[in-house]
Short mmCIF file of C-alpha atoms and ligand atoms in Angstrom, two decimals:
data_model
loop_
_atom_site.label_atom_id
_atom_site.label_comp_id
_atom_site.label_asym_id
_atom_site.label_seq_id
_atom_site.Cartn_x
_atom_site.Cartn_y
_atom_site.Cartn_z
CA UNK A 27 1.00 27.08 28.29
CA UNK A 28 1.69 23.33 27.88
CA UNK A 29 -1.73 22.35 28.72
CA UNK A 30 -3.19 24.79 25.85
CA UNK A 31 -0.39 23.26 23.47
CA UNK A 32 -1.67 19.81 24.41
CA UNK A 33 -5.23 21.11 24.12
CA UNK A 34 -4.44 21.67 20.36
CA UNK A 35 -3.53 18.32 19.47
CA UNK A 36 -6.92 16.77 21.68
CA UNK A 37 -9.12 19.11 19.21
CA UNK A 38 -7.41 18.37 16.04
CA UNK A 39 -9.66 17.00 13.25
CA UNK A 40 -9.15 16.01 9.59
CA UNK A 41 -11.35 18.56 7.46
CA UNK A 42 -11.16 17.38 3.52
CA UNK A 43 -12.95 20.02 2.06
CA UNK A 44 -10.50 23.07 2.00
CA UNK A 45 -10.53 26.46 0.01
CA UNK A 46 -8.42 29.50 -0.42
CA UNK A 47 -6.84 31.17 1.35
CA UNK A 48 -4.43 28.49 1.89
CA UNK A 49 -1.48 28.71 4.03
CA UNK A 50 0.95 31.97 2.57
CA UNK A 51 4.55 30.92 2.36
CA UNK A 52 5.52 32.59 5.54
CA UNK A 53 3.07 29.69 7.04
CA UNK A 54 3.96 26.76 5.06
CA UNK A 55 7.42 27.35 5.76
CA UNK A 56 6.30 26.68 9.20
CA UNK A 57 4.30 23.43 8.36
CA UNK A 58 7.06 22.08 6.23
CA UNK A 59 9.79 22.79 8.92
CA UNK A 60 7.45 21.08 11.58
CA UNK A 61 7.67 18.16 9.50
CA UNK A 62 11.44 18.20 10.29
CA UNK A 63 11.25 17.75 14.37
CA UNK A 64 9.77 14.43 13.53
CA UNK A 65 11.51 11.30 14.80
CA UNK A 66 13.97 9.78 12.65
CA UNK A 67 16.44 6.50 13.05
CA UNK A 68 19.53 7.26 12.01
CA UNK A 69 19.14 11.29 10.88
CA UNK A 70 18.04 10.04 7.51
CA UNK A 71 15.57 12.38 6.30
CA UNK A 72 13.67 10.02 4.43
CA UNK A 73 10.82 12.58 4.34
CA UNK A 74 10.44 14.15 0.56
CA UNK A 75 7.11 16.75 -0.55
CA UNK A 76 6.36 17.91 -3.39
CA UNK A 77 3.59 21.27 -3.25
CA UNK A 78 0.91 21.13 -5.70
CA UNK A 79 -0.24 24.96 -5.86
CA UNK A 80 -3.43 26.09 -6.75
CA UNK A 81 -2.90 27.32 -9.85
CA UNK A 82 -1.30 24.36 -11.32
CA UNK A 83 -3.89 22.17 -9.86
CA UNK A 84 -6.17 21.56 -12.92
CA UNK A 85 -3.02 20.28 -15.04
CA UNK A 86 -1.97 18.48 -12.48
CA UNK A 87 -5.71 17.14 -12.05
CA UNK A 88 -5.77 16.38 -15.52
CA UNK A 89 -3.05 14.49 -15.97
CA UNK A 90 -3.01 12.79 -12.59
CA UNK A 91 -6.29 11.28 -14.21
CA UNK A 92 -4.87 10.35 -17.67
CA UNK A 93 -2.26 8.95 -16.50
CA UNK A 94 -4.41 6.26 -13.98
CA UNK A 95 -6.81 6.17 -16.35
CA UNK A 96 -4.21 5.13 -18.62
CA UNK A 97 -2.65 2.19 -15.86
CA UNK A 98 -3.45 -1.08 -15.64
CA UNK A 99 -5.43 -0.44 -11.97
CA UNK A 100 -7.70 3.10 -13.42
CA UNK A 101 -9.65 4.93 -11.13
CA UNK A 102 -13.30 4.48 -11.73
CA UNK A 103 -15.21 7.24 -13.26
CA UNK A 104 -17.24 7.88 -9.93
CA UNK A 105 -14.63 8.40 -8.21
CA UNK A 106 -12.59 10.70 -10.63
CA UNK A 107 -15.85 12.97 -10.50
CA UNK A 108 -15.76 13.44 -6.76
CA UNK A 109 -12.23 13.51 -7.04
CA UNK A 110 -12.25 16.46 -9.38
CA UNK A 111 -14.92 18.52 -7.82
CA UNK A 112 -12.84 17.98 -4.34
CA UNK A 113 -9.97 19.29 -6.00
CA UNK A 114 -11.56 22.20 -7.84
CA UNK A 115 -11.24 24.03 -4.16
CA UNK A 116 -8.36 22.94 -2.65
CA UNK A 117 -5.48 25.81 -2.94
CA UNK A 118 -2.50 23.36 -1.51
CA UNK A 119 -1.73 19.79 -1.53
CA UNK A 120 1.77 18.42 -0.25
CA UNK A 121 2.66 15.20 -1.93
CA UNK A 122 4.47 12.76 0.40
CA UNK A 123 7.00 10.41 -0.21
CA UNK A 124 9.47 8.30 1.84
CA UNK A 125 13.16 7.85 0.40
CA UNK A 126 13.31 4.36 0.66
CA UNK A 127 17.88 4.35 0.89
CA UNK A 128 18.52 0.23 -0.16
CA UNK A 129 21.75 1.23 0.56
CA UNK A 130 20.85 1.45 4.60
CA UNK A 131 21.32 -1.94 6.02
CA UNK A 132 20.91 -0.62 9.23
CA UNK A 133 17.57 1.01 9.37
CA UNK A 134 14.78 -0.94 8.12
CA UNK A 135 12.31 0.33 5.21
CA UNK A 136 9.79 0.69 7.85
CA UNK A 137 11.31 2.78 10.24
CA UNK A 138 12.19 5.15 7.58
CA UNK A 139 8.53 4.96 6.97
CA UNK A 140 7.21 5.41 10.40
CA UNK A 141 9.92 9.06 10.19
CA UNK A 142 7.38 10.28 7.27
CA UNK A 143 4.10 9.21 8.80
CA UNK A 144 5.50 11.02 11.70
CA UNK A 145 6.39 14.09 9.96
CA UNK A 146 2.99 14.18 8.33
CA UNK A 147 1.16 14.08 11.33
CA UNK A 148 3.69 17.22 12.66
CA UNK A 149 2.31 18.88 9.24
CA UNK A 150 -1.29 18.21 10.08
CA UNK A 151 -0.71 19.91 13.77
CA UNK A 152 1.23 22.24 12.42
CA UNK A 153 -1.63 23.34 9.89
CA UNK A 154 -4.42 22.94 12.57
CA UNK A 155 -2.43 24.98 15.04
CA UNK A 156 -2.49 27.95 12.25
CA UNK A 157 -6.14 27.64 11.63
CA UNK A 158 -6.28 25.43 8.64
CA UNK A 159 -8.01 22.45 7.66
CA UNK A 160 -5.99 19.35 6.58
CA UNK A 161 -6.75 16.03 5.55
CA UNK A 162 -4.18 12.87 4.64
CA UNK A 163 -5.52 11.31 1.77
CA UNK A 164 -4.35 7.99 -0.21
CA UNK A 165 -6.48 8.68 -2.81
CA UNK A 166 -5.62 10.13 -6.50
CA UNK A 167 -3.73 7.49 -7.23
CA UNK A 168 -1.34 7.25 -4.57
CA UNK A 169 -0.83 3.13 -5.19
CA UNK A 170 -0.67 3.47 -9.20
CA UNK A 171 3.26 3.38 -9.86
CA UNK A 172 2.99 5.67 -13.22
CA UNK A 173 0.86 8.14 -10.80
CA UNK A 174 4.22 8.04 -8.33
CA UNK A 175 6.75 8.76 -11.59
CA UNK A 176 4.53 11.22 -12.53
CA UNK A 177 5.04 12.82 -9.18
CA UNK A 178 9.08 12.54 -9.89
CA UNK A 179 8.72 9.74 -6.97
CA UNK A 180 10.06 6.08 -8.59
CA UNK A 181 8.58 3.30 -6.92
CA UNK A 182 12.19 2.13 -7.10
CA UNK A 183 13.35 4.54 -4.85
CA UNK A 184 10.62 5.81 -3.25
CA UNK A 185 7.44 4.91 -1.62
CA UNK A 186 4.83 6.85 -2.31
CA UNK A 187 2.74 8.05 0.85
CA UNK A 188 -0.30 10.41 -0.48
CA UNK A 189 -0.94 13.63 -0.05
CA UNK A 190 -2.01 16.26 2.54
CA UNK A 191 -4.36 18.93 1.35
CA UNK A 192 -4.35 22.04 3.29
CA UNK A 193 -6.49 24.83 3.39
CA UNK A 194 -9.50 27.03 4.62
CA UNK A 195 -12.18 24.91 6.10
CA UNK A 196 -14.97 25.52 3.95
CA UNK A 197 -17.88 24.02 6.14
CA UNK A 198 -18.17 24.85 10.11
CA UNK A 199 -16.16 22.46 12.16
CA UNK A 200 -17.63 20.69 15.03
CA UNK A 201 -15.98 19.08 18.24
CA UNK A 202 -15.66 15.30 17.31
CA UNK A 203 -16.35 12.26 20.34
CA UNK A 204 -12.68 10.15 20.66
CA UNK A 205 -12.25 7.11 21.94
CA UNK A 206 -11.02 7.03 26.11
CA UNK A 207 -7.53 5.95 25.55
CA UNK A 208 -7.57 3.65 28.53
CA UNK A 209 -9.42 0.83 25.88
CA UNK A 210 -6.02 0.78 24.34
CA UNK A 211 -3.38 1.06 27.06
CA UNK A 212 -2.90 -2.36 29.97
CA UNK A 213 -0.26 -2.12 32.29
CA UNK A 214 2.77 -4.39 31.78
CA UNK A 215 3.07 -6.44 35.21
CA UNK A 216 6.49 -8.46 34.98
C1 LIG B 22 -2.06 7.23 5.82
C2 LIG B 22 -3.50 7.69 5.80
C3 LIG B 22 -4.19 7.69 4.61
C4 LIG B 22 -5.53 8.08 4.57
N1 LIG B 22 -6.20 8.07 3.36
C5 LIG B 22 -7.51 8.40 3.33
C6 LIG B 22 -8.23 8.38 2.11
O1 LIG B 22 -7.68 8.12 1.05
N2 LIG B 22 -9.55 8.67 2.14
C7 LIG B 22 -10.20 8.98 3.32
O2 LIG B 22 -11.41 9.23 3.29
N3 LIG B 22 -9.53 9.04 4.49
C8 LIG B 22 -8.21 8.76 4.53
N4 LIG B 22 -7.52 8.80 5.71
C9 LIG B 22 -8.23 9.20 6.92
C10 LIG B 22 -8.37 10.70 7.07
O3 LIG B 22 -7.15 11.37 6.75
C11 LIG B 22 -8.79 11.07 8.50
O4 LIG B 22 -7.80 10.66 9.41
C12 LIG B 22 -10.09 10.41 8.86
O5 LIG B 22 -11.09 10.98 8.05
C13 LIG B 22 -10.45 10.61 10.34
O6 LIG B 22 -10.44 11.95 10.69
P1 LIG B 22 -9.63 12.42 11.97
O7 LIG B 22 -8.19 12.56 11.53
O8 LIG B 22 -10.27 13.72 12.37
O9 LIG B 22 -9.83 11.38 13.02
C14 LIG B 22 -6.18 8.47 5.76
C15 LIG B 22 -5.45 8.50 6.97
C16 LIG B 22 -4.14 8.10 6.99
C17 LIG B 22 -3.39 8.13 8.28
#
């Protein structure tokens, strides 16, 4: 049983381009709530989502776009196109956002940080281990500040952390080659 679990995580794979059927709220309930069994200093919870549904997406398309368009760092036109037709098929995207708490002297910014990259990656098991596809994007404007108010995320008190987009895979998967992890591990001889 473990072994299969940990068999799930080797095969994982981003997949960006996602249709409906997205996850039904029975399973997103599930992703979401794996998000909160991540790691986190201090029990702060800095972890905040917002769900962009399918059939809000074209407003929210739209005025994700006029807004950076509208920001002193726009997105160039290329980009919006691709951007656009990528989100014409995507039924779910889960907007992610760390709480950044100046009041915590204790913690550090970037621990709280490290808590919502962890729970993100629990997300994208969580919606591979379900069938989905998912892919972490910091794309549509995830650095443009009027993109994050727009979002209900102020730079002030939150960082901004992109989104995941979750959904049906629309193109066959294949296995892909990882690196052997022994390139990245030495052993620590006091
Ligand atoms: C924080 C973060 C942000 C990312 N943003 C983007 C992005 O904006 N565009 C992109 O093509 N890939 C982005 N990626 C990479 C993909 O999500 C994905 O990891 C990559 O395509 C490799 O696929 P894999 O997860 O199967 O190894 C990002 C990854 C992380 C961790």
């Amino acid at each position: 049983m473990s072994e299969n679990a940990v068999q799930f995580l080797l095969d994982r794979q981003s997949v960006k381009f996602v249709r409906a059927p997205g996850p039904n709220e029975a399973q997103l309930g599930l992703i979401l709530q794996a998000a909160m069994s991540a790691p986190d200093h201090g029990k702060l919870r800095p972890w905040r989502f917002s769900l962009i549904r399918q059939d809000v997406m074209p407003q929210f398309v739209d005025k994700l776009f006029a807004t950076a368009q509208a920001s002193p760092t726009p997105i160039p036109a290329q980009k919006e196109e691709n951007a656009r037709r990528w989100l014409s098929e995507v039924p779910l995207l889960i907007a992610l956002a760390c709480h950044r708490d100046h009041g915590n002297t204790k913690i550090p910014e970037n621990e709280r940080m490290l808590a919502v990259g962890a729970a993100a990656m629990n997300m994208l098991n969580a919606a591979h281990m379900l069938g989905f596809g998912a892919f972490w994007s910091t794309g549509l404007g995830t650095y443009i500040e009027e993109v994050n108010e727009m979002l209900g995320f102020d730079p002030l008190d939150y960082r901004f952390m992109g989104y995941l987009a979750v959904g049906t895979p629309i193109d066959e998967t294949y296995p892909v080659t990882r690196p052997d992890h022994r390139q990245f591990v030495k052993e620590y001889r006091p």
